[in-house]
Short mmCIF file of C-alpha atoms in Angstrom, two decimals:
data_model
loop_
_atom_site.label_atom_id
_atom_site.label_comp_id
_atom_site.label_asym_id
_atom_site.label_seq_id
_atom_site.Cartn_x
_atom_site.Cartn_y
_atom_site.Cartn_z
CA MET A 769 29.63 -9.24 24.14
CA GLY A 770 29.77 -6.98 20.96
CA SER A 771 31.38 -10.22 19.22
CA LEU A 772 28.39 -12.42 20.43
CA VAL A 773 25.86 -9.74 19.15
CA GLY A 774 27.63 -9.89 15.79
CA LYS A 775 27.35 -13.61 15.62
CA LEU A 776 23.83 -13.28 16.58
CA LEU A 777 23.21 -10.70 13.71
CA ALA A 778 24.92 -12.99 11.18
CA ARG A 779 22.73 -16.01 12.34
CA GLY A 780 19.75 -13.69 12.10
CA MET A 781 20.42 -12.84 8.52
CA LEU A 782 20.93 -16.40 7.56
CA ALA A 783 17.51 -17.40 9.11
CA GLY A 784 15.94 -14.59 7.34
CA LEU A 785 17.59 -15.79 4.20
CA LEU A 786 15.98 -19.27 4.80
CA ALA A 787 12.71 -17.66 5.74
CA GLY A 788 12.90 -15.84 2.49
CA LEU A 789 13.33 -19.07 0.42
CA PHE A 790 10.17 -20.45 1.84
CA ALA A 791 8.21 -17.33 1.56
CA PHE A 792 9.23 -17.06 -2.16
CA GLY A 793 7.83 -20.45 -2.54
CA VAL A 794 4.52 -19.41 -1.23
CA ALA A 795 4.32 -16.17 -2.79
CA TYR A 796 5.24 -17.99 -6.37
CA VAL A 797 2.48 -20.80 -5.77
CA ALA A 798 -0.10 -18.99 -4.14
CA GLY A 799 0.28 -15.37 -5.02
CA GLU A 800 1.38 -15.14 -8.70
CA PRO A 801 -1.76 -16.63 -10.00
CA SER A 802 -3.96 -13.89 -8.50
CA VAL A 803 -1.36 -11.33 -9.73
CA ASP A 804 -1.80 -12.65 -13.26
CA ALA A 805 -5.52 -12.77 -12.80
CA SER A 806 -5.43 -8.94 -11.61
CA ILE A 807 -3.25 -8.10 -14.77
CA ALA A 808 -5.53 -9.91 -17.29
CA VAL A 809 -8.59 -7.82 -15.57
CA GLU A 810 -6.82 -4.64 -16.11
CA GLU A 811 -5.77 -5.50 -19.68
CA ALA A 812 -9.44 -6.53 -20.50
CA ALA A 813 -10.79 -3.14 -18.94
CA SER A 814 -8.06 -1.30 -21.02
CA ALA A 815 -8.89 -2.97 -24.16
CA HIS A 816 -12.55 -2.36 -23.48
CA GLU A 817 -12.09 1.35 -23.01
CA HIS A 818 -9.97 1.47 -25.93
CA THR A 819 -12.50 -0.09 -28.09
CA ALA A 820 -15.27 2.08 -26.85
CA ALA A 821 -13.21 5.36 -27.50
CA HIS A 822 -12.73 4.30 -31.12
CA THR A 823 -16.42 3.18 -31.39
CA HIS A 824 -17.67 6.70 -30.22
CA GLY A 825 -15.14 8.75 -32.28
CA GLY A 826 -12.25 8.99 -29.61
CA ALA A 827 -9.74 8.83 -32.30
CA GLY A 828 -9.68 9.26 -36.28
CA PRO A 829 -8.60 6.46 -38.69
CA ALA A 830 -5.12 8.16 -39.23
CA GLU A 831 -4.49 8.43 -35.23
CA ALA A 832 -5.75 4.73 -34.79
CA GLY A 833 -3.06 3.37 -37.32
CA THR A 834 -0.27 5.26 -35.51
CA GLU A 835 -1.10 4.23 -31.91
CA LYS A 836 0.67 1.51 -30.21
CA THR A 837 -1.69 -1.41 -29.17
CA ASP A 838 0.73 -2.91 -26.71
CA GLU A 839 3.03 -1.04 -24.21
CA GLU A 840 6.58 -2.19 -24.47
CA GLU A 841 7.66 -3.98 -21.17
CA ILE A 842 10.94 -3.06 -19.77
CA VAL A 843 11.21 -6.15 -17.63
CA SER A 844 9.11 -9.02 -18.75
CA ARG A 845 6.25 -10.67 -16.72
CA ASP A 846 8.24 -14.01 -16.42
CA LEU A 847 11.30 -12.35 -15.01
CA GLN A 848 9.22 -10.46 -12.73
CA SER A 849 7.48 -13.43 -11.08
CA THR A 850 10.75 -15.51 -10.80
CA ALA A 851 13.93 -13.86 -10.44
CA GLY A 852 12.55 -10.37 -9.51
CA LEU A 853 10.06 -11.71 -6.91
CA ALA A 854 12.86 -14.05 -5.47
CA THR A 855 15.48 -11.17 -5.29
CA GLY A 856 12.88 -8.90 -3.66
CA VAL A 857 11.65 -11.52 -1.00
CA LEU A 858 15.25 -12.73 -0.17
CA VAL A 859 16.60 -9.15 0.32
CA TYR A 860 13.58 -8.40 2.68
CA GLY A 861 14.09 -11.54 4.53
CA VAL A 862 17.78 -10.94 5.13
CA ALA A 863 17.15 -7.23 6.33
CA LEU A 864 14.26 -8.58 8.43
CA GLY A 865 16.30 -11.19 9.99
CA GLY A 866 18.93 -8.68 10.76
CA ILE A 867 16.70 -6.19 12.62
CA THR A 868 14.82 -8.99 14.63
CA SER A 869 18.08 -10.62 15.67
CA LEU A 870 19.03 -7.29 17.06
CA ALA A 871 15.72 -6.82 18.87
CA PHE A 872 16.38 -10.53 20.20
CA CYS A 873 19.48 -9.30 21.98
CA PHE A 874 17.80 -6.81 23.81
CA VAL A 875 14.88 -8.91 24.73
CA LEU A 876 16.65 -12.08 25.64
CA GLY A 877 16.51 -12.11 29.50
CA ARG A 878 14.30 -9.20 29.91
CA ALA A 879 10.85 -10.72 29.06
CA GLY A 880 10.98 -13.28 31.71
CA ARG A 881 12.74 -16.79 31.92
CA PHE A 882 12.55 -17.65 28.64
CA GLY A 883 15.13 -19.57 26.71
CA PRO A 884 16.49 -18.56 23.11
CA LYS A 885 13.85 -20.52 21.26
CA ALA A 886 10.96 -19.03 23.16
CA THR A 887 12.33 -15.71 23.12
CA ALA A 888 12.91 -15.76 19.26
CA THR A 889 9.19 -16.86 18.95
CA LEU A 890 8.00 -14.01 21.10
CA VAL A 891 9.93 -11.49 19.20
CA ALA A 892 8.84 -12.83 15.94
CA ALA A 893 5.22 -13.04 17.03
CA THR A 894 5.30 -9.45 18.27
CA ALA A 895 6.92 -8.17 15.16
CA PHE A 896 4.38 -10.14 13.16
CA THR A 897 1.41 -8.58 14.88
CA THR A 898 2.66 -5.12 15.05
CA VAL A 899 4.33 -4.80 11.62
CA THR A 900 2.17 -7.03 9.53
CA LEU A 901 -1.07 -8.06 11.04
CA VAL A 902 -2.48 -4.88 12.36
CA PRO A 903 -1.55 -2.67 9.39
CA PHE A 904 -3.12 -5.47 7.09
CA LEU A 905 -6.42 -5.27 8.98
CA LYS A 906 -6.77 -1.62 8.25
CA TYR A 907 -5.01 -1.22 4.93
CA PRO A 908 -5.07 -4.83 3.35
CA ALA A 909 -2.60 -5.45 0.35
CA THR A 910 -4.04 -4.94 -3.13
CA PRO A 911 -3.01 -6.46 -6.61
CA PRO A 912 -0.84 -4.30 -8.76
CA ALA A 913 -2.46 -1.73 -11.01
CA VAL A 914 -5.85 -1.99 -9.16
CA GLY A 915 -6.07 1.25 -7.31
CA ASN A 916 -6.08 4.91 -8.67
CA PRO A 917 -2.51 5.83 -9.32
CA ASP A 918 -2.89 9.31 -8.22
CA THR A 919 -3.50 8.44 -4.77
CA ILE A 920 -0.67 5.97 -4.32
CA GLY A 921 1.48 8.47 -2.36
CA GLN A 922 -1.30 9.00 -0.11
CA ARG A 923 -2.22 5.56 0.50
CA THR A 924 1.59 4.51 1.05
CA THR A 925 1.93 7.30 3.95
CA LEU A 926 -1.22 5.94 5.41
CA TYR A 927 0.09 2.47 5.71
CA PHE A 928 3.46 3.49 7.03
CA LEU A 929 1.69 5.71 9.58
CA MET A 930 -0.47 2.62 10.55
CA ILE A 931 2.93 0.54 11.02
CA LEU A 932 4.39 3.26 13.35
CA LEU A 933 1.19 3.79 15.32
CA SER A 934 1.10 0.02 15.87
CA VAL A 935 4.79 -0.51 16.94
CA LEU A 936 4.34 2.38 19.27
CA LEU A 937 1.23 1.13 20.82
CA GLY A 938 3.00 -2.38 21.17
CA ILE A 939 5.87 -0.83 22.90
CA ALA A 940 3.52 1.04 25.26
CA ALA A 941 1.70 -2.37 25.95
CA VAL A 942 4.82 -3.76 26.94
CA VAL A 943 5.87 -0.77 29.23
CA ALA A 944 2.37 -1.02 30.78
CA GLY A 945 2.68 -4.59 31.35
CA ARG A 946 5.91 -4.72 32.99
CA ARG A 947 4.80 -1.81 35.41
CA LEU A 948 1.64 -3.47 36.29
CA ALA A 949 3.07 -6.87 36.82
CA PRO A 950 4.16 -6.16 40.61
CA ARG A 951 0.69 -5.03 41.60
CA LEU A 952 -1.57 -7.48 39.53
CA GLY A 953 0.85 -10.45 38.78
CA ASN A 954 2.37 -11.27 35.32
CA TRP A 955 -0.60 -13.06 33.86
CA ASN A 956 -3.26 -10.35 34.98
CA ALA A 957 -0.84 -7.58 33.71
CA THR A 958 -0.01 -9.10 30.33
CA VAL A 959 -4.25 -9.51 29.87
CA VAL A 960 -4.58 -5.92 30.86
CA ALA A 961 -1.89 -4.66 28.65
CA GLY A 962 -3.14 -6.68 25.67
CA ALA A 963 -6.62 -5.60 26.01
CA GLY A 964 -5.38 -1.88 25.93
CA PHE A 965 -3.32 -2.70 22.74
CA VAL A 966 -6.29 -3.84 21.18
CA ALA A 967 -8.66 -1.02 22.07
CA ALA A 968 -6.07 1.51 20.98
CA THR A 969 -5.53 -0.23 17.72
CA VAL A 970 -9.36 -0.34 17.11
CA LEU A 971 -9.46 3.39 17.80
CA ALA A 972 -6.63 4.15 15.38
CA CYS A 973 -8.16 1.86 12.66
CA VAL A 974 -11.61 3.91 13.26
CA PHE A 975 -10.24 7.33 13.13
CA LEU A 976 -7.70 6.93 10.32
CA PRO A 977 -9.12 7.57 6.92
CA ASP A 978 -9.79 4.58 4.61
CA ASN A 979 -8.60 3.96 1.16
CA GLY A 980 -11.71 4.35 -0.64
CA ASP A 981 -10.14 4.06 -3.96
CA ALA A 982 -7.72 1.19 -3.18
CA VAL A 983 -9.64 -1.13 -5.17
CA GLN A 984 -11.97 -0.31 -8.32
CA PRO A 985 -15.80 -1.29 -7.60
CA ASP A 986 -15.74 -3.60 -10.41
CA PHE A 987 -12.94 -5.54 -9.56
CA PRO A 988 -13.56 -9.32 -9.08
CA ALA A 989 -13.85 -10.04 -5.38
CA ALA A 990 -12.69 -13.60 -5.72
CA VAL A 991 -9.23 -12.42 -7.33
CA LEU A 992 -8.80 -9.65 -4.47
CA TRP A 993 -9.50 -12.35 -1.65
CA GLU A 994 -7.10 -14.73 -3.10
CA PHE A 995 -4.45 -12.06 -3.47
CA ARG A 996 -4.89 -10.81 0.12
CA VAL A 997 -5.00 -14.43 1.67
CA ALA A 998 -1.64 -15.20 -0.13
CA SER A 999 -0.03 -11.87 0.83
CA LEU A 1000 -0.80 -12.56 4.54
CA GLY A 1001 0.36 -16.17 3.93
CA VAL A 1002 3.53 -15.13 2.73
CA GLN A 1003 4.32 -12.83 5.63
CA ALA A 1004 3.27 -15.53 7.98
CA THR A 1005 5.42 -18.17 6.50
CA LEU A 1006 8.44 -15.70 6.56
CA TRP A 1007 8.10 -14.97 10.33
CA VAL A 1008 7.31 -18.63 11.32
CA VAL A 1009 10.31 -20.20 9.48
CA PHE A 1010 12.51 -17.11 10.95
CA ALA A 1011 11.39 -17.71 14.41
CA LEU A 1012 12.18 -21.54 14.27
CA ALA A 1013 15.45 -21.11 12.42
CA PHE A 1014 16.74 -18.28 14.53
CA GLY A 1015 15.87 -19.86 17.61
CA LEU A 1016 17.78 -23.04 16.83
CA LEU A 1017 20.87 -21.22 15.63
CA ALA A 1018 20.84 -18.74 18.69
CA GLU A 1019 20.39 -21.37 21.06
CA ARG A 1020 23.23 -23.52 19.49
CA LEU A 1021 25.49 -20.56 19.52
CA LEU A 1022 24.54 -19.40 23.20
CA ALA A 1023 25.24 -22.99 24.24
CA SER A 1024 28.49 -23.42 22.46
CA VAL A 1025 29.86 -20.07 24.21
CA GLY A 1026 28.42 -21.24 27.50
CA THR A 1027 25.85 -18.09 27.87
CA ARG A 1028 22.95 -18.51 30.04
CA THR A 1029 19.79 -16.62 29.82
CA PRO A 1030 20.00 -13.84 32.53
CA ALA A 1031 17.19 -14.03 35.04
CA PRO A 1032 15.06 -11.04 35.09
CA ALA A 1033 15.90 -8.32 37.48
CA PRO A 1034 13.47 -8.57 40.76
CA ALA A 1035 10.47 -6.15 40.68
CA ALA A 1036 10.97 -3.14 42.75
#
């Protein structure tokens, strides 16, 4: 059994790598233009403040002559948007694939009479909802260098707290659905558990603090919208491709070793 789990883990990481390639394509085509536009807005605002400071006597002629007009880049923007972006997305995809394949091993045969493809889709959809979609609804992604840098630690903490709450609520919904199934039936139990998850998520979104300074008030709304749509699209692409690729690989592996999906245990 341990050997089979290791093989599924390897296939999960391979599927994550493939998903990362597709996600990188979406990020480069749909996401990078909005990042460039965001950087241009920031540079224009910085240049305006610099000009205003000199106009109102913010620096003397001697000081102005010694100031650096352009900050030296450690990593060029071209490298960030190509090799840097690809490396980050691919590593994330491989790690995601490995973790999700382990979750697949645990869920297979315990979520009902689902085959490998359906189980992979179910696990990926659940992970996308709890880890990506729900936190995104409360704390949507923002372009780089847009928010207040002094609050980045607080904003990061709140985001990961939302992920933790979403995952815990998702687990609670699954447990509640399984316990209600003998009395209500599978369909009704699923509806009740799903409604409870939505209600609890809404309450969490209401009571958790907002990132009020995550976006500057004068930042172009169109650029922000494009960046957020692209960010969500990258995540959706990653999960969809992973579910399709890993479901196919897992099904072929299990068929080759003659492993059948175990039937769920009868309800007490």
